[in-house]
Coordinates of C-alpha atoms in Angstrom, one line a residue:
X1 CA 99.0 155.7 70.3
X2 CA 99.7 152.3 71.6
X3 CA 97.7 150.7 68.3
X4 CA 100.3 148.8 66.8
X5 CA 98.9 149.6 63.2
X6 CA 99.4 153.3 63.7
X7 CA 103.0 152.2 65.1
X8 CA 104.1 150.7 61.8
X9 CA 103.8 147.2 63.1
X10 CA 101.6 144.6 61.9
X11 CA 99.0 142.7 64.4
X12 CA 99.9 139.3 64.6
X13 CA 97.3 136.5 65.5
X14 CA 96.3 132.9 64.5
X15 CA 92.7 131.0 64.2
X16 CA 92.6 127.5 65.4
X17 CA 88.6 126.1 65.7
X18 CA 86.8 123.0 64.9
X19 CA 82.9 122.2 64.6
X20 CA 80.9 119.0 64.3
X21 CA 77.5 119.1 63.3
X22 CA 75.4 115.7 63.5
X23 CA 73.0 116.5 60.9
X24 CA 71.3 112.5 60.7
X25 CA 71.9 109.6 62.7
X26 CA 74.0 108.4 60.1
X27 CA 75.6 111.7 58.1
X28 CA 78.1 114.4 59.8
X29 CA 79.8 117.3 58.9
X30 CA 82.7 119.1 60.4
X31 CA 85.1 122.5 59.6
X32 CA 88.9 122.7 60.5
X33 CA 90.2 125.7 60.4
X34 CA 93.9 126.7 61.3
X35 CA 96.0 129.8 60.4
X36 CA 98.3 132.6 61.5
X37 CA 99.6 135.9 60.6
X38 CA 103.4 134.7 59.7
X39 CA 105.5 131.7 60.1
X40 CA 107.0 132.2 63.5
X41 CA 104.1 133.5 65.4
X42 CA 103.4 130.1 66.9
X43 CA 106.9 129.8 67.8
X44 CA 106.2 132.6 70.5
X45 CA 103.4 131.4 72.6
X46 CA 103.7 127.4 73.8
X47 CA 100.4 127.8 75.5
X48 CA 98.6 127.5 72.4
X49 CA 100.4 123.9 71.6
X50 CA 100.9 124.7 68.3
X51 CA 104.6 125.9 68.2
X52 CA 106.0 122.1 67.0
X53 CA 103.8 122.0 63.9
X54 CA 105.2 122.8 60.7
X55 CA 101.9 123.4 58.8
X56 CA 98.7 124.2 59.8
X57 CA 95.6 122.1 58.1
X58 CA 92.5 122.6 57.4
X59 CA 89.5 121.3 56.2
X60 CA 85.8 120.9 55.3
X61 CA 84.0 117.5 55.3
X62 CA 81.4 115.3 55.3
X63 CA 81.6 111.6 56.3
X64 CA 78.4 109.0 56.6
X65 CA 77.9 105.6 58.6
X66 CA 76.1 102.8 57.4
X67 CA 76.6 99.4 58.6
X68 CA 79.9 97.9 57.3
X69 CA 79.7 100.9 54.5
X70 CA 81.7 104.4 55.1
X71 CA 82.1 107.3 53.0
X72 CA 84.0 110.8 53.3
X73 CA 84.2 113.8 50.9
X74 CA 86.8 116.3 52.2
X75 CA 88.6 119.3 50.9
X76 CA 91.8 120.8 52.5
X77 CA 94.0 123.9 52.3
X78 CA 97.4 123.8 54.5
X79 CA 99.7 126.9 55.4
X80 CA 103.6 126.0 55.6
X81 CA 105.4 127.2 58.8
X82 CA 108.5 127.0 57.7
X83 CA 110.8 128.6 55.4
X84 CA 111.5 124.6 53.4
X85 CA 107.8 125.7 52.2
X86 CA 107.5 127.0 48.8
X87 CA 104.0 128.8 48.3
X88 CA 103.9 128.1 44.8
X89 CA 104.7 123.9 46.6
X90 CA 101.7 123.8 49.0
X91 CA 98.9 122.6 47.5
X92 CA 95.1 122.6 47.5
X93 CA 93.1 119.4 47.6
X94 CA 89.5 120.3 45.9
X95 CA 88.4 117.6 46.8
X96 CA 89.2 113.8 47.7
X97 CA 85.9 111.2 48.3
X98 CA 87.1 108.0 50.0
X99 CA 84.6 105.0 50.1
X100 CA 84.7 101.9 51.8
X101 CA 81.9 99.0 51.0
X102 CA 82.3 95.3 53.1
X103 CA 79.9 92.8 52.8
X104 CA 78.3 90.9 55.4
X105 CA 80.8 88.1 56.6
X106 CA 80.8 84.6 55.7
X107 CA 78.4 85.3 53.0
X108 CA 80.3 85.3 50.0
X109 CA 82.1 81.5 49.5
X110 CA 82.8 81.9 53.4
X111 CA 84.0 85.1 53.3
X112 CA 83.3 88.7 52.4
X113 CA 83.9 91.3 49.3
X114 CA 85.4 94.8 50.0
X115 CA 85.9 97.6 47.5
X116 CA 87.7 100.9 48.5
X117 CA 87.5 104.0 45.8
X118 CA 89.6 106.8 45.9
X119 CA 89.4 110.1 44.0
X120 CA 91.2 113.2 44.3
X121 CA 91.4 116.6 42.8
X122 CA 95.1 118.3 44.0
X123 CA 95.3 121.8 43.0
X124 CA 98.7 124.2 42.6
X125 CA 98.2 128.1 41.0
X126 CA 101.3 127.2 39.1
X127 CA 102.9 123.9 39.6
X128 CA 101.6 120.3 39.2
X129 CA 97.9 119.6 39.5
X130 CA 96.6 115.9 40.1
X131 CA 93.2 114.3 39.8
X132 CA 92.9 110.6 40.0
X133 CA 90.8 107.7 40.7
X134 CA 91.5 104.3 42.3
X135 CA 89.7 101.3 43.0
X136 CA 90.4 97.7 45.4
X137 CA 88.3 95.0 44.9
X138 CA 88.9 92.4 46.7
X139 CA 87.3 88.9 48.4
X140 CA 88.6 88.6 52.1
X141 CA 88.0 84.9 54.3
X142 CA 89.6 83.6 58.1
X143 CA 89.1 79.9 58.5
X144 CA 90.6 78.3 62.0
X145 CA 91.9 74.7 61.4
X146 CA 90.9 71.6 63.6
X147 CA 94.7 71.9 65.2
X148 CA 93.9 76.0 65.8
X149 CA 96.2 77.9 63.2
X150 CA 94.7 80.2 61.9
X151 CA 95.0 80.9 58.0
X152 CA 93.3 84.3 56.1
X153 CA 93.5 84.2 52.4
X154 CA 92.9 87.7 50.7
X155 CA 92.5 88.7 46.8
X156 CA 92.6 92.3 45.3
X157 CA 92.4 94.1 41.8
X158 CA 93.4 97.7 42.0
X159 CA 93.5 99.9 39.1
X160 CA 94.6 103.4 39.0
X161 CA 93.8 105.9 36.3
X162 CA 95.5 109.7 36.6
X163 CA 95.4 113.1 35.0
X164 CA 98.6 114.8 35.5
X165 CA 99.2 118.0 34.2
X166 CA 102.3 120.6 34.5
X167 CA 104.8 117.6 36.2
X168 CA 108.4 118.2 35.8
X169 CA 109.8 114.9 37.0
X170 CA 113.3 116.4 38.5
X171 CA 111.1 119.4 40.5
X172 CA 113.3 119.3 43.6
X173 CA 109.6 119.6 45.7
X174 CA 109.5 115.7 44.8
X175 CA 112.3 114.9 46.8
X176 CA 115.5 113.6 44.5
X177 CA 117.5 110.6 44.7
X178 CA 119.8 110.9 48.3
X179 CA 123.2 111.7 47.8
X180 CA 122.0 113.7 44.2
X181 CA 121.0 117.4 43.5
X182 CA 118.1 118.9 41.7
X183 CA 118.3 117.9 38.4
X184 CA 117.4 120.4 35.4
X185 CA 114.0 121.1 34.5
X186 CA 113.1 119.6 31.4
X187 CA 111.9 121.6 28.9
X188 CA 108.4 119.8 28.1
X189 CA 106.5 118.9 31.4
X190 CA 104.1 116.0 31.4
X191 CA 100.3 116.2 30.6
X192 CA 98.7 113.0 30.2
X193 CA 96.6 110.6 31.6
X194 CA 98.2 107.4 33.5
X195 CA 96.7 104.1 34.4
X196 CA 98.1 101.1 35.7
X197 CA 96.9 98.1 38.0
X198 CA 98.1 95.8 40.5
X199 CA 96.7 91.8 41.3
X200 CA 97.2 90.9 44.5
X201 CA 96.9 87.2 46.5
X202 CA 97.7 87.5 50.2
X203 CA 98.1 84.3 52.7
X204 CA 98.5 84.9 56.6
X205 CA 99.2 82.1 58.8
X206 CA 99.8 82.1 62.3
X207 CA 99.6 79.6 64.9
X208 CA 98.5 80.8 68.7
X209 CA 100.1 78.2 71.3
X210 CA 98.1 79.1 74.4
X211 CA 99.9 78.0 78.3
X212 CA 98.2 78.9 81.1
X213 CA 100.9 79.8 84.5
X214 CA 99.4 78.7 87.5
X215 CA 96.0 79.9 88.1
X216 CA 96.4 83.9 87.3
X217 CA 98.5 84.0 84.3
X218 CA 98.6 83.5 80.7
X219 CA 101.1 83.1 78.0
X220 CA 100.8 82.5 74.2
X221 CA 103.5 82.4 71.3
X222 CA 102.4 83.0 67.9
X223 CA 104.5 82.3 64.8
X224 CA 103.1 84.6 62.0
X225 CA 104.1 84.2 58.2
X226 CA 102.4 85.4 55.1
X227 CA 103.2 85.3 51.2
X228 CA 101.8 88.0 49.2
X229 CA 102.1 87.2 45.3
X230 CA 101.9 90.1 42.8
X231 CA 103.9 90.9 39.4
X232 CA 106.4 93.5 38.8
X233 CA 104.4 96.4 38.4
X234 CA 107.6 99.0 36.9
X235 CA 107.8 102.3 38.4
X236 CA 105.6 104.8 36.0
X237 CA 107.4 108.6 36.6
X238 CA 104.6 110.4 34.6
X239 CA 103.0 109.8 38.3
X240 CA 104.1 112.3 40.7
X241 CA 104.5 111.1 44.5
X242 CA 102.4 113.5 46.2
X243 CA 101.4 111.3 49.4
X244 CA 103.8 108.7 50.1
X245 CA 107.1 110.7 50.3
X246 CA 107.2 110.4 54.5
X247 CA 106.6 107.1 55.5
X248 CA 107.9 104.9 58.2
X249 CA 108.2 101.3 58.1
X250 CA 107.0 99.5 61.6
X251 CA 105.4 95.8 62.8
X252 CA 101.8 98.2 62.0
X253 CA 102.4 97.6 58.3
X254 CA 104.7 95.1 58.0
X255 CA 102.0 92.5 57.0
X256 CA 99.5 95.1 54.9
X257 CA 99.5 94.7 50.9
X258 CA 100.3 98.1 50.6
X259 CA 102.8 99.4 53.3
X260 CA 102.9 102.8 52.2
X261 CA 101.3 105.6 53.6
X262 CA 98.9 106.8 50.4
X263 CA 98.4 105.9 47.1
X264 CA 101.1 107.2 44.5
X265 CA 103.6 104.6 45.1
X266 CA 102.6 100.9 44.5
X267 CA 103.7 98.2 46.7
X268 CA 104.4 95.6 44.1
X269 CA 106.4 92.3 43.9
X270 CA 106.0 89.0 45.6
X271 CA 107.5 88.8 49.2
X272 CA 107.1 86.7 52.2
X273 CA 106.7 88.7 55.6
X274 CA 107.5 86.2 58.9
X275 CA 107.8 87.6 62.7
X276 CA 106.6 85.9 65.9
X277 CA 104.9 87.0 68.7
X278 CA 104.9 86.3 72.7
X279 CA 101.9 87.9 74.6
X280 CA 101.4 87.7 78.7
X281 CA 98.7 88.4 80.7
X282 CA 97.9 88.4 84.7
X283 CA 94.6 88.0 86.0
X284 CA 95.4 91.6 87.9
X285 CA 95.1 93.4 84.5
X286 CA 99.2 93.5 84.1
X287 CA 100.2 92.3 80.1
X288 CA 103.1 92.5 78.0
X289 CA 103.6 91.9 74.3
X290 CA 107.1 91.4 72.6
X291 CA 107.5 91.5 68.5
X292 CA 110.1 90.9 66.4
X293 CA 109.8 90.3 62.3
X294 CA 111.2 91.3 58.7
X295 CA 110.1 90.4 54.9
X296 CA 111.9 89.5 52.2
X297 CA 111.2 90.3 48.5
X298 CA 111.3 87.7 45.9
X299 CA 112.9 90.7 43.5
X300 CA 114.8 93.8 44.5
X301 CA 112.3 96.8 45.0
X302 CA 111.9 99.5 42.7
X303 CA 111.9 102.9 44.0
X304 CA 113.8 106.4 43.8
X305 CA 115.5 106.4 47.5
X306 CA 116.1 103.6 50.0
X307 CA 114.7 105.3 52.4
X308 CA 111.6 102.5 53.6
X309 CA 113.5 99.9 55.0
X310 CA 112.3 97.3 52.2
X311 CA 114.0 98.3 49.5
X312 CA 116.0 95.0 49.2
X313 CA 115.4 91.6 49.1
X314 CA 115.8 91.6 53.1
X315 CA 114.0 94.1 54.8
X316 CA 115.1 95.7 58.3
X317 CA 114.2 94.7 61.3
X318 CA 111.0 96.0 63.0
X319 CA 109.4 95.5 66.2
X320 CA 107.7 96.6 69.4
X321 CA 107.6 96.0 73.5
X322 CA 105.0 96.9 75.1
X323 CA 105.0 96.2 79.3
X324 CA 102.8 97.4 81.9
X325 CA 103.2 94.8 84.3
X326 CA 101.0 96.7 87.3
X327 CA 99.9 100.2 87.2
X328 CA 102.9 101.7 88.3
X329 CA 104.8 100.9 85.3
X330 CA 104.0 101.2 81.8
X331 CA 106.8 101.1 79.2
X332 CA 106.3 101.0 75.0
X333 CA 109.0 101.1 73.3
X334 CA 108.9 100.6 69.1
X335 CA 112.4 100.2 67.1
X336 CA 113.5 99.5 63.5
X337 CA 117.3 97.7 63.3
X338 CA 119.5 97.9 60.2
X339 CA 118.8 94.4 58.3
X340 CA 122.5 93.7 57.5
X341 CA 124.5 95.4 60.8
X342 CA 121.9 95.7 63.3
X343 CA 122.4 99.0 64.0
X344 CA 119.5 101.0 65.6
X345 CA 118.0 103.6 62.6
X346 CA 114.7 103.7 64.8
X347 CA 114.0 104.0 68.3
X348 CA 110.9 105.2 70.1
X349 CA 110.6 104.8 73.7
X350 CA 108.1 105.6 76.3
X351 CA 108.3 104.8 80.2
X352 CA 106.3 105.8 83.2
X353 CA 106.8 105.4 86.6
X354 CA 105.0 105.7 89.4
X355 CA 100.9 106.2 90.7
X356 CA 99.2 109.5 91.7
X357 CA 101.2 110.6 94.3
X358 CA 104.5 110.9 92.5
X359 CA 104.7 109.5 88.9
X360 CA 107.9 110.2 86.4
X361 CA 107.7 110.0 82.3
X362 CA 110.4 109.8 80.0
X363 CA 110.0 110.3 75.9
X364 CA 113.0 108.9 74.0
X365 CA 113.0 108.7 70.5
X366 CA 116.2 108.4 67.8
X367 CA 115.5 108.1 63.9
X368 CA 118.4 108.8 61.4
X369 CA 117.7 111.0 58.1
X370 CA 117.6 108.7 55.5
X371 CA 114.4 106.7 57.0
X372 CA 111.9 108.4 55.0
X373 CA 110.6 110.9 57.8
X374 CA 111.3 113.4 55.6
X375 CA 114.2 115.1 57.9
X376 CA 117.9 115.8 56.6
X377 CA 119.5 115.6 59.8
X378 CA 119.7 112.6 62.2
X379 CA 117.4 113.2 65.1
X380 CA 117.9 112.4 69.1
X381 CA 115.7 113.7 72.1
X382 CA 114.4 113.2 75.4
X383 CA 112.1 114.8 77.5
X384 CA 111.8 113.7 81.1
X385 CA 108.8 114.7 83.3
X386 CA 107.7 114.2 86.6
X387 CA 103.8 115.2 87.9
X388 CA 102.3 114.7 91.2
X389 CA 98.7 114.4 92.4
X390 CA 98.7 116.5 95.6
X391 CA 94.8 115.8 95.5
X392 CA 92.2 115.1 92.9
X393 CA 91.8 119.0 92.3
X394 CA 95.7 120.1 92.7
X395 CA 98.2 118.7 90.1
X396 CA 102.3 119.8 90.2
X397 CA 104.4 119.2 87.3
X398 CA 107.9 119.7 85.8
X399 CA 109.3 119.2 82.5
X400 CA 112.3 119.2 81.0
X401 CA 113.7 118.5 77.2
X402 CA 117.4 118.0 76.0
X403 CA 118.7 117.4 71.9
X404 CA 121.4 114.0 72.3
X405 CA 122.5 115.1 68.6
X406 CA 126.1 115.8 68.4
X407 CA 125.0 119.3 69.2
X408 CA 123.8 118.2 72.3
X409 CA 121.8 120.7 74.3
X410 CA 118.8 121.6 76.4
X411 CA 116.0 122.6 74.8
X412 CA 113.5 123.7 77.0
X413 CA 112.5 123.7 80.9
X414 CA 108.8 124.3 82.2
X415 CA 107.0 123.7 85.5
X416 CA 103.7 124.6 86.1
X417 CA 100.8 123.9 88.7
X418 CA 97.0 123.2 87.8
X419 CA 93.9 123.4 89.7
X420 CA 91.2 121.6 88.1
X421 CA 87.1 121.3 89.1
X422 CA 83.9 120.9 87.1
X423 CA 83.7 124.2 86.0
X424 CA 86.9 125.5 85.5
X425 CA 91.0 124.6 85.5
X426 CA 93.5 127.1 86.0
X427 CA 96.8 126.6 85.4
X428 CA 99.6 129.0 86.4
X429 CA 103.6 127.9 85.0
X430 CA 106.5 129.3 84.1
X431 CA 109.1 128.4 81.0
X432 CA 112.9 128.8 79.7
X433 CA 113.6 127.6 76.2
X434 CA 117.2 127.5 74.5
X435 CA 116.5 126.4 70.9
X436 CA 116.4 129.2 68.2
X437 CA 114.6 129.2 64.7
X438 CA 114.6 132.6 62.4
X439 CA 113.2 135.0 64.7
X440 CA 112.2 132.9 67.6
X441 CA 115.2 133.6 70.2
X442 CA 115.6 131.6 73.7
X443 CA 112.8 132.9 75.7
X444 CA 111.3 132.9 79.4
X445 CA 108.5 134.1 80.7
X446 CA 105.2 132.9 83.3
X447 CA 101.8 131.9 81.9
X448 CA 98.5 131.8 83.3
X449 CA 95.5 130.2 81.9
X450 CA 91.8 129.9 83.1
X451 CA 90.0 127.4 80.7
X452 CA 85.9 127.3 81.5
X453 CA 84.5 124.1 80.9
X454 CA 81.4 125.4 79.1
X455 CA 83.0 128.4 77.6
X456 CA 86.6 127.3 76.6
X457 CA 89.9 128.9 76.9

């Protein structure tokens, strides 16, 4: 009697697994596999540390190593967890090979060749299907000069051929122009093959000045410039953006020839990227690293929403602290400033405090909506946690997470302690969220969870 199928009610449950099987020294496979009964199961049961996704992915690959030489042939199916998802949206990728070939260094006129291909087959029942291929040559060489800068000079051909078929350029899944609504559908969608290609000459300099403090410490300023030339390669909209729609512009791309995060989107233009550098290091293991630097485009960019950060000549600001000074304190902290007012539109801190015995984290981070993270609504959190080592088998640890939006609350509150050995860790906490989402209401409850070492959870 107490079958929920003969009560009406549906069972809900979820599948989240992974394999790796080394078949040679040099191939390996591997299976993904993530799914659940509806939406807002997830949402229900934290222990699972799933409930903040808003897909699940999965896959099937193969990958193999061979000296400087790599190559992967994936496929993926994804399920949306929430209701922005459009079924008929989420697509199927049957499959994608990625393959990355580097010769041997220094042997080719001082340097070394590259060439990265790319194909993919993107499948919808009903909407827009992709397939395309794309291929970087290129010729890479690093020469240090008797004063000790250090120049790299970098050449690349890419050309891109695509097969688009069923694209409406104004579907609303492609993400319209801020400010503007869903256009109509036209009446003829696009099916046609696409090429285009994009030259690329790339020179970074920078210029390590090396002071040693004392006898324990180090410190080193580096001025870093480079000037990437390229023509003006106009925006093509037979090509649907299918993988470089989120994005987020940081000192990690600022100097790569393509700052995107995939393929559909060219970086094009001539620009000149400059930032500097100040690193310190103590013999005791303690560093920090502070970096500030912008670009600036010889031609206004082309693209459908100014949502990178590069969009005009002048690009924002980006750059990074990081500061661990002795083991007690670590702090990274990453942050994008408006180019013109200054104003914060990125910040991502992370601090911890303390050893063993007592240690406290905070998580800060602030991004507003129109910096191509793909949310509509400014975003402001912090989570603050403090954990203590009673012994190397006992851990204690609270948590605690509040929105700083303008609807400023608290989101959730947890503590929880952990005993932990070689064979097994069992950890028994309790919880009290606030936040709601369709059917997931503010919630409480006490978990307990035994996870065998050789057995799993």
């Amino acid at each position: 009697a107490d079958n929920p199928v003969h009560l009406g009610v549906a069972p809900r449950w979820h599948v989240d697994s992974k394999a790796r099987f080394d078949v040679t020294d040099q191939w390996r496979g591997g299976i993904d596999w993530q799914c659940s009964s509806d939406e807002t199961y997830l949402k229900n049961f934290t222990f699972f540390n799933l409930e903040t996704k808003n897909s699940l992915n999965s896959r099937v690959f193969a990958e193999r190593f061979q000296d400087r030489h790599y190559a992967l042939v994936s496929t993926y199916w994804f399920q949306g967890l929430s209701n922005q998802y459009d079924e008929e949206d989420i697509p199927k990728v049957l499959p994608e090979v990625d393959l990355s070939f580097n010769g041997d260094p220094k042997k080719t006129f001082g340097g070394h060749w590259f060439l990265d291909f790319n194909s993919l087959s993107l499948y919808r029942s009903t909407r827009t299907k992709v397939q395309r291929a794309i291929s970087i040559l290129g010729w890479k060489r690093t020469a240090i000069s008797p004063l000790g800068d250090v120049y790299t000079l970098t050449t690349s051909l890419r050309g891109d051929l695509y097969h688009i078929r069923n694209y409406n350029p104004n579907d609303a899944a492609y993400i319209p122009v801020k400010g503007r609504g869903p256009l109509p559908l036209t009446a003829n969608p696009i099916n046609q093959w696409v090429g285009r290609s994009l030259p690329q000459v790339a020179l970074d300099w920078r210029y390590p000045w090396y002071k040693p403090i004392g006898k324990d410490q180090v410190m080193t300023l580096q001025p870093i410039v480079g000037v990437i030339g390229a023509p003006n390669v106009k925006l093509k909209t037979q090509i649907p953006n299918e993988d470089s729609r989120l994005f987020d512009f940081d000192d990690s791309n600022l100097f790569s020839l393509n700052r995107y995060s995939g393929y559909d989107v060219l970086d094009s233009r001539s620009r000149v990227n400059y930032g500097a550098q100040a690193d310190w290091q103590h013999a005791n293991g303690g560093q920090a690293v502070v970096f500030l630097g912008q670009s600036y485009t010889l031609q206004k960019q082309e693209h459908q929403i100014d949502e990178t950060g590069f969009a005009q000549k002048h690009s924002d600001y980006v750059g990074r602290i990081d500061l661990s000074p002795h083991p007690v304190l670590d702090l990274r902290y990453k942050f994008r400033l408006d180019r013109s007012d200054m104003k914060v539109r990125r910040s991502d801190l992370g601090l911890s405090v303390g050893g063993d015995i007592f240690r406290l984290k905070t998580d800060y981070f602030y991004f507003q909506d129109d910096i191509g993270t793909g949310d509509k609504t400014n975003r402001e959190q912090v989570q603050l946690e403090v954990a203590s080592h009673l012994s190397p088998k006992w851990l204690v640890r609270a948590k605690t997470i509040h929105d700083l939006t303008g609807k400023g609350k608290t989101l959730e509150h947890s503590a929880s302690v952990q005993y932990k050995n070689e064979c097994v860790t069992v950890t028994l906490g309790a919880f009290r969220t606030f936040y709601q989402d369709a059917e997931i209401k503010a919630d409480e409850g006490v978990l307990l969870r035994v996870s065998l070492k050789s057995l799993g959870m």
